[in-house]
Amino acid sequence: MPPTPTPPRAAGRQKDPEKDPEIDAVVRTATLDGLAEVGYAEFTIGQVAENAGVYRPATYRRRPSKQHLITDAVATLLVTTPTTDTGELRADLVAGVSTLVTAFETTLLGRVLPALVADLAGDPELRDTFLDEVFHTRRRSTETVLRRAAERGGIPELDDTTMRFTLDALAAPVYYRALFRHAPLDHTLVTAGVDLLVLTGRASQAG
């Protein structure tokens, strides 16, 4: 009996388009390109699908609205764990908060932020997505550095209320100037804010 012929090998396993990281990356890139080309107001999911070379339903399966697409893409413009712990608290905080200035001044994030914030205010689900994927992830790394500094005795131990305020106070001036552009947004602002908080904390500890 002649041997049974071996069936031809498949060219490759079919990928689930809903779980394909390559498509995710292409969609994010197309989102950023679309924002750069037409701006936030004129940006559409159809444009993303066309530029990414994917079907529109595949785009909707990833994110249900253009605002969700933009939120996802914005996360790639920000360092989501910006603050490393080298043991030098001032330098670590300056480096971490400075990633915000860099993102606002060297990417399209500064142009997108005002419109995105307005949409977040009117959509609780979108706001929660932004907080989970962008906002809280950044804050957690900074909180870790502050708590480790307190363990070393470099600053007073911070209760939850004081910690939340400190995290707000570190980043708020950058966001404020990015939104209103009433004054220069530069790294001088970061160092001034960090010095005020760190020196005030040390003075309080000494007292």
XYZ file of C-alpha atoms in Angstrom, residues 63-138:
76
model
C -12.318 50.455 21.591
C -15.996 51.447 21.348
C -15.442 55.120 20.498
C -12.822 57.476 19.147
C -12.304 58.798 22.668
C -11.410 55.308 23.852
C -8.995 54.907 20.959
C -7.385 58.213 21.836
C -7.130 57.294 25.531
C -5.379 54.070 24.612
C -2.982 55.888 22.283
C -2.295 58.618 24.850
C -0.997 55.959 27.230
C 1.802 55.267 24.730
C 2.874 58.926 24.819
C 3.298 58.920 28.585
C 5.684 56.894 30.681
C 3.183 55.004 32.815
C 5.745 54.131 35.503
C 7.792 57.326 35.458
C 9.339 57.441 38.918
C 12.188 55.076 39.702
C 13.650 54.572 43.165
C 17.374 55.290 43.167
C 17.404 56.417 46.792
C 17.730 60.086 45.797
C 14.192 61.334 46.376
C 14.520 64.789 44.844
C 16.171 63.487 41.667
C 13.656 60.653 41.366
C 10.671 62.984 41.701
C 12.107 65.541 39.281
C 12.772 62.812 36.708
C 9.312 61.311 37.139
C 7.313 64.533 36.875
C 9.533 65.738 34.034
C 8.179 62.960 31.833
C 4.894 64.882 31.814
C 6.579 68.050 30.552
C 8.423 66.075 27.891
C 5.205 64.432 26.696
C 3.249 67.686 26.573
C 6.012 69.603 24.812
C 7.388 67.029 22.365
C 4.315 65.013 21.343
C 0.779 65.849 20.252
C -0.470 65.181 23.788
C -0.478 68.876 24.608
C -2.861 69.552 21.707
C -5.132 66.636 22.567
C -5.405 67.056 26.332
C -7.969 69.910 26.574
C -10.513 68.177 24.328
C -9.920 64.816 25.956
C -10.440 66.268 29.446
C -13.743 67.785 28.291
C -14.911 64.381 27.032
C -13.797 62.686 30.254
C -16.009 65.056 32.236
C -19.103 63.949 30.337
C -18.422 60.208 30.183
C -17.860 58.406 33.518
C -16.943 55.122 31.817
C -14.342 56.812 29.637
C -13.019 58.689 32.670
C -12.586 55.413 34.544
C -10.717 53.953 31.573
C -8.378 56.934 31.479
C -7.815 56.802 35.230
C -7.071 53.071 35.169
C -4.834 53.029 32.099
C -2.990 56.330 32.408
C -3.548 58.327 35.566
C -3.369 55.771 38.384
C -0.556 53.763 36.815
C 1.672 56.851 36.839
